[in-house]
PDB file of C-alpha atoms in Angstrom:
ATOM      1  CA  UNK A  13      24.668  18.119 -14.651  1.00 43.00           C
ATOM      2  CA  UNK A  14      24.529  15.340 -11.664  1.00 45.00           C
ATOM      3  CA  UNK A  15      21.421  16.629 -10.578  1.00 46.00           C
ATOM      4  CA  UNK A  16      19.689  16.663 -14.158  1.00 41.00           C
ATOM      5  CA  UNK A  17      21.059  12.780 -14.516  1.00 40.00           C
ATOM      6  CA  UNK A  18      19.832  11.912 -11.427  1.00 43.00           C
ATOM      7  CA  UNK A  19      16.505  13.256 -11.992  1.00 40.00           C
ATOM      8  CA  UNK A  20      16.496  11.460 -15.204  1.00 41.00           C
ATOM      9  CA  UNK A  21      17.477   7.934 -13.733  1.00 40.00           C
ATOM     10  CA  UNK A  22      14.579   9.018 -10.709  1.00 43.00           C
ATOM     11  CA  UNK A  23      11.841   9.379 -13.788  1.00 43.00           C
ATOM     12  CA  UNK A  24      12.951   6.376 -15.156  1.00 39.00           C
ATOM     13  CA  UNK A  25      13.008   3.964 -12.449  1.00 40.00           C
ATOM     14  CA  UNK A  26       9.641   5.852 -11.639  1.00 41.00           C
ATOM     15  CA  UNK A  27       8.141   4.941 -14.997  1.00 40.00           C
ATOM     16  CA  UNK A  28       9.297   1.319 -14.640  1.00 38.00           C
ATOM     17  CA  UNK A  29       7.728   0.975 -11.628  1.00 42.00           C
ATOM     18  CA  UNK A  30       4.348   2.361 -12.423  1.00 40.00           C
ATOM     19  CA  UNK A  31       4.381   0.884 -16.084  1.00 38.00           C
ATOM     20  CA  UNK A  32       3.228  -2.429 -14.078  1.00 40.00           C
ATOM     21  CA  UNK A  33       0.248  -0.737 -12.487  1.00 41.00           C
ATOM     22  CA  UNK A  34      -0.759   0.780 -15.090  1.00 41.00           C
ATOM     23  CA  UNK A  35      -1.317  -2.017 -17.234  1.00 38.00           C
ATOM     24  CA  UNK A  36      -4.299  -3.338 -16.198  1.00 41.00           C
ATOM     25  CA  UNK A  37      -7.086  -4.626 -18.133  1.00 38.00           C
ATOM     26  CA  UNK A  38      -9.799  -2.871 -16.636  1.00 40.00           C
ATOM     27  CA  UNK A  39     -12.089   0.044 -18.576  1.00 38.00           C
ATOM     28  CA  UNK A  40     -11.125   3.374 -19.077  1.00 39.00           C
ATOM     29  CA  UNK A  41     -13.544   6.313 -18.439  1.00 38.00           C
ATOM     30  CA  UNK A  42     -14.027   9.405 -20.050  1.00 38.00           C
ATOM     31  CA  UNK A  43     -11.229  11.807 -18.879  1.00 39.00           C
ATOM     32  CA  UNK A  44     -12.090  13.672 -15.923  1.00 39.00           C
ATOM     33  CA  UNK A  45     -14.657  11.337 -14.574  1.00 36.00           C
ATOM     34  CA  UNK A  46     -13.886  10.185 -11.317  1.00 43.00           C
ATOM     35  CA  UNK A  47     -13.744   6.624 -10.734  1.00 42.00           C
ATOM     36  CA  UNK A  48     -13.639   4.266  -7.601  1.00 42.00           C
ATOM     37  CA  UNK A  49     -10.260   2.126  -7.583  1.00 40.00           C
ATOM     38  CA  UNK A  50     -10.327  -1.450  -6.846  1.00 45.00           C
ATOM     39  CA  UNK A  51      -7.000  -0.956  -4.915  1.00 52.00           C
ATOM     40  CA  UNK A  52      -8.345   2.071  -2.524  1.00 65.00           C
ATOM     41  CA  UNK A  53     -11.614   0.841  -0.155  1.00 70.00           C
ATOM     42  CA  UNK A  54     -13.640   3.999  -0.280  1.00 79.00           C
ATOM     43  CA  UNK A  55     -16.573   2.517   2.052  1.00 81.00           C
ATOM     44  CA  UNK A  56     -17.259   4.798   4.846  1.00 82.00           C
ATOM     45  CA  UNK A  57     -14.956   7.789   3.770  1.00 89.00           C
ATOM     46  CA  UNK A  58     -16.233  11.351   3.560  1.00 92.00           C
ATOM     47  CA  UNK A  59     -16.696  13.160   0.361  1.00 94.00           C
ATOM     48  CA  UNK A  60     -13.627  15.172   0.335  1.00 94.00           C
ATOM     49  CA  UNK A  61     -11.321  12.237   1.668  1.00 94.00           C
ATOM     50  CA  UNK A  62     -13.326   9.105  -1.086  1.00 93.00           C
ATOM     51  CA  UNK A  63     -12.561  12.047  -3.763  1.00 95.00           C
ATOM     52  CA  UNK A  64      -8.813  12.738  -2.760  1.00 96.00           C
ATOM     53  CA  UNK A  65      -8.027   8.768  -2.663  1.00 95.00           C
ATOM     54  CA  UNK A  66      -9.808   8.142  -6.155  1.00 95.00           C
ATOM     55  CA  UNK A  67      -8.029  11.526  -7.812  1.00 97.00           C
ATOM     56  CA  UNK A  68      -4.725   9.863  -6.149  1.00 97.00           C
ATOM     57  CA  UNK A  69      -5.339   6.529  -7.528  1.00 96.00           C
ATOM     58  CA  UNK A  70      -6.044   7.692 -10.723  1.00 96.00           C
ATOM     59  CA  UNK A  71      -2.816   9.789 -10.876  1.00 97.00           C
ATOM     60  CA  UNK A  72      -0.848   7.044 -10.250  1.00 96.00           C
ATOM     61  CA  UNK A  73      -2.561   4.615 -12.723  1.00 96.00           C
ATOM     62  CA  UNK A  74      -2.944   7.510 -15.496  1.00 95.00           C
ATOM     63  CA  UNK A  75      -6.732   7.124 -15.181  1.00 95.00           C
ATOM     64  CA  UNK A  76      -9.272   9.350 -16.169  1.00 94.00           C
ATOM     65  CA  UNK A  77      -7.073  12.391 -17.537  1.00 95.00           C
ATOM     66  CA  UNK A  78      -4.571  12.536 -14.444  1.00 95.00           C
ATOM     67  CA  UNK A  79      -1.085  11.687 -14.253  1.00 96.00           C
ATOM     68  CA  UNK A  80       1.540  12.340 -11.431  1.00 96.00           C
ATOM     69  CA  UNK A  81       1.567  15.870 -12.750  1.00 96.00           C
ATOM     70  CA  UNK A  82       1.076  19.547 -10.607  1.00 96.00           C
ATOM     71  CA  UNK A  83      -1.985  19.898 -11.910  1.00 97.00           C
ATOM     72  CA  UNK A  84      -3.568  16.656 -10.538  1.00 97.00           C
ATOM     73  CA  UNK A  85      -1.706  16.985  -7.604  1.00 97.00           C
ATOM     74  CA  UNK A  86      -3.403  20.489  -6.678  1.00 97.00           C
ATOM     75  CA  UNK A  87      -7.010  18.808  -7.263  1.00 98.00           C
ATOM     76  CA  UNK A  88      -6.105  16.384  -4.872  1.00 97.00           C
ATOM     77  CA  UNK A  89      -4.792  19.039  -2.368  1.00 97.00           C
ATOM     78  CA  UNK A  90      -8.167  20.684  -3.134  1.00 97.00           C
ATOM     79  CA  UNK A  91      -9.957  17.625  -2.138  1.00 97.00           C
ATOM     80  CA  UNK A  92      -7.744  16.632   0.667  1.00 96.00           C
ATOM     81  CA  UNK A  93      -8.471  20.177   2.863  1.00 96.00           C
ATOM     82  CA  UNK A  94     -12.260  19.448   2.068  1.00 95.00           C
ATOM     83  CA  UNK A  95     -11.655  15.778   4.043  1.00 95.00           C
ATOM     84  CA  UNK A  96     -12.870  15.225   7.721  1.00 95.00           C
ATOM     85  CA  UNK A  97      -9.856  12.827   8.313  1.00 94.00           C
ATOM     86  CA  UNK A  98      -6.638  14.282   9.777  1.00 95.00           C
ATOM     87  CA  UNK A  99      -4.494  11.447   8.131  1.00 95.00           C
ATOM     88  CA  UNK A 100      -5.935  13.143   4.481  1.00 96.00           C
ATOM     89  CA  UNK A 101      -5.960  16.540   5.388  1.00 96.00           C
ATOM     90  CA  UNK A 102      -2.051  16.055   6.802  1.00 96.00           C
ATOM     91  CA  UNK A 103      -1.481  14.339   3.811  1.00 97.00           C
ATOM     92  CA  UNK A 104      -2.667  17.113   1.257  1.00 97.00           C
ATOM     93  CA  UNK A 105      -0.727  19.486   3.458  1.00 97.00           C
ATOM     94  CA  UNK A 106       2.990  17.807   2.912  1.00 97.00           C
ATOM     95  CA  UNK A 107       1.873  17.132  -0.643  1.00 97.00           C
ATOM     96  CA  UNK A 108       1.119  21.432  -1.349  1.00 97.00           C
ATOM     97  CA  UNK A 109       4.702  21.940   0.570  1.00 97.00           C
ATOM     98  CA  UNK A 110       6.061  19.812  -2.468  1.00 96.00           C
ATOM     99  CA  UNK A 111       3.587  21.167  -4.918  1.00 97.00           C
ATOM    100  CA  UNK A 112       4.569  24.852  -3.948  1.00 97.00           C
ATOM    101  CA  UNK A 113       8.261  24.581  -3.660  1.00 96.00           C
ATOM    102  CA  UNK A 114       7.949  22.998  -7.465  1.00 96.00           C
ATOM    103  CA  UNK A 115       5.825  25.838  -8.557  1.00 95.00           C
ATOM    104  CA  UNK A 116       8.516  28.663  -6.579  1.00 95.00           C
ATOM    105  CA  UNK A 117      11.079  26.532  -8.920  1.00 94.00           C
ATOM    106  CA  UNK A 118       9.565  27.106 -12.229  1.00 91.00           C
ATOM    107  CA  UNK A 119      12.611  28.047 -14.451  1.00 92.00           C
ATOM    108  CA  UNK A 120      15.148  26.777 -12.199  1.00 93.00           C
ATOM    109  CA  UNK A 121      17.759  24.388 -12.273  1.00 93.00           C
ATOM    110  CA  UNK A 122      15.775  22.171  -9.571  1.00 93.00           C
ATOM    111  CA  UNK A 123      12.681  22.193 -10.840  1.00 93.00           C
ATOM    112  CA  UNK A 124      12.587  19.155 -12.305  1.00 94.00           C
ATOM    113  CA  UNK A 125      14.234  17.772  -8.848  1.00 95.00           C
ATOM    114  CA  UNK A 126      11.194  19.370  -7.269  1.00 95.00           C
ATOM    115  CA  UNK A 127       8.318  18.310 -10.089  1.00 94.00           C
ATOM    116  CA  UNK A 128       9.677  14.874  -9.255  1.00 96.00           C
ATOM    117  CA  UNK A 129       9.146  14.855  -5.449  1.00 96.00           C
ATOM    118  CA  UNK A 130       5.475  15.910  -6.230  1.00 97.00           C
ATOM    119  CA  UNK A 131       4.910  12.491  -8.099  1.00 97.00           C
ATOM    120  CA  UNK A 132       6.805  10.728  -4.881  1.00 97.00           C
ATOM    121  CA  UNK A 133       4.241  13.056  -2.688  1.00 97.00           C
ATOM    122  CA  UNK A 134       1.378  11.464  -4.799  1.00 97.00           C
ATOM    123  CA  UNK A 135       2.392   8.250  -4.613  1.00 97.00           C
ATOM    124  CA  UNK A 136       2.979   8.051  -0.696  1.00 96.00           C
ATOM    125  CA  UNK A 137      -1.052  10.106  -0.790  1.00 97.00           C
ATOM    126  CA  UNK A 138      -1.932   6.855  -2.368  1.00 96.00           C
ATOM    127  CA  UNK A 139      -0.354   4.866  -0.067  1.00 95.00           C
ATOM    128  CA  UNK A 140      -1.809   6.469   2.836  1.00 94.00           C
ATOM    129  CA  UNK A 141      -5.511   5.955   0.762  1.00 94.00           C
ATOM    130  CA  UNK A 142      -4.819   1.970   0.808  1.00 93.00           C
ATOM    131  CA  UNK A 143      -5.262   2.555   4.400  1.00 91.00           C
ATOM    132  CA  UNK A 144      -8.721   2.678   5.370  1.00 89.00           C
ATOM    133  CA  UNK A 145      -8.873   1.876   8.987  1.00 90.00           C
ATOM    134  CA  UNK A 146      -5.912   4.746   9.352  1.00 90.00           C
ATOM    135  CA  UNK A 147      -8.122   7.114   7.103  1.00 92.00           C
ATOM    136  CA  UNK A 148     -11.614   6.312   8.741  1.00 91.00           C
ATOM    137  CA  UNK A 149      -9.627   6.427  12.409  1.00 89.00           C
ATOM    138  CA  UNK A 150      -8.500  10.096  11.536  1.00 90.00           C
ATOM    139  CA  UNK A 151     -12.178  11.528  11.407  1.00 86.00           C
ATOM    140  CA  UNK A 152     -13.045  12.840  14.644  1.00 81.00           C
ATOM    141  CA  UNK A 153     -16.332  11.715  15.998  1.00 73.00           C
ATOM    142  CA  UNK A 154     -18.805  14.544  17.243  1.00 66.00           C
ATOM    143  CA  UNK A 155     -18.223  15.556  20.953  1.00 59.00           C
ATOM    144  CA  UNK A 156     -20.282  14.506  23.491  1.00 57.00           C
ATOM    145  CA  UNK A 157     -18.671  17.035  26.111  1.00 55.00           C
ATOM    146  CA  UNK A 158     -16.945  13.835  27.795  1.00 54.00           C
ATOM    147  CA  UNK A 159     -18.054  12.635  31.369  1.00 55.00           C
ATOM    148  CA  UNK A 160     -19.489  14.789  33.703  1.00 54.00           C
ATOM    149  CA  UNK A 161     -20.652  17.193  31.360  1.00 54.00           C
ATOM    150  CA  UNK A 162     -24.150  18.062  30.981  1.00 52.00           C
ATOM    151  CA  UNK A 163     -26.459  17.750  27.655  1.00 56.00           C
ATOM    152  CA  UNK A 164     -28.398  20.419  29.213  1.00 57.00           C
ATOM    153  CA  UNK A 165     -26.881  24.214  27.967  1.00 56.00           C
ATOM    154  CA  UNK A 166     -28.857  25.978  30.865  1.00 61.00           C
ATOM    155  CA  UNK A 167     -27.152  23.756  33.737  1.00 60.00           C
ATOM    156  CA  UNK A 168     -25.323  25.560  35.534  1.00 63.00           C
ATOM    157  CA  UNK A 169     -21.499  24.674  35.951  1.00 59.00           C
ATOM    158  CA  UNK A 170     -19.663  24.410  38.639  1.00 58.00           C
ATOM    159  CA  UNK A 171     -15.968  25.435  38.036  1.00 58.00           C
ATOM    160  CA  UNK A 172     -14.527  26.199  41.462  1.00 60.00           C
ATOM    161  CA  UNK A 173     -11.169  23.746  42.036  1.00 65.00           C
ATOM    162  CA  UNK A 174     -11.202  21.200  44.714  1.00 57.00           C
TER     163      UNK A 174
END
């Protein structure tokens, strides 16, 4: 019984706090069109990580047919391993630990415990969206084979130790 109040007083502080976001007077697009967020800077961001930040952004603003539900948060994780930045791929992995161990709960006592920490999961994946210099930092840069290493594949190497 404490654990079904306190899940209850989670959702509604939760609802509180996102009522104020989500009251904005911009447009609303069709559901399941993906739109860019004024609140996430998307310039310069892969495919996989631009489309993980904007499904996240519209989860937490109730956009375009997403909530802070399972089901958006597995199109995010879906979008998140397609990103080229560790910071987005990291966090789609901690947010399918949360998504899975809500899914293993289905029918439980704790599952609404667990449903709960999915929409905390998508809310710190937003977070980590507003970002950009942390996202854009965690996409490795092709290799150049550092210093001392040769362009040329049919050099030959020297690997004796000195």
């Amino acid at each position: 019984m404490r654990g079904t109040s306190a899940v209850i007083a989670t959702s509604a502080l939760l609802a509180l706090a996102l009522s104020g976001c989500a009251s904005n007077d911009e447009p609303t697009t069709a559901p399941g069109a993906a739109t860019v967020a004024s609140a996430v800077d998307l310039t310069g961001l892969d495919e996989g990580s631009a489309t993980a930040c904007t499904l996240a952004e519209n989860a937490v603003l109730g956009k375009a047919g997403h909530d802070l539900d399972l089901e958006s948060a597995n199109e995010i994780i879906t979008a998140g391993k397609t990103s080229k930045s560790s910071v987005i791929t990291i966090a789609s992995s901690v947010l399918e630990f949360s998504v899975r161990k809500a899914e293993a709960a289905a029918g439980n006592p704790d599952e609404q415990t667990l449903t709960a920490a999915v929409s905390t999961e998508i809310l710190k994946f937003r977070t980590v969206c507003q970002d950009p210099k942390t996202v854009k930092a965690g996409i490795a840069s092709p290799s150049t084979g550092g210093s001392g290493a040769s362009s040329n594949p049919d050099e030959p190497v020297d690997r004796s130790v000195n």
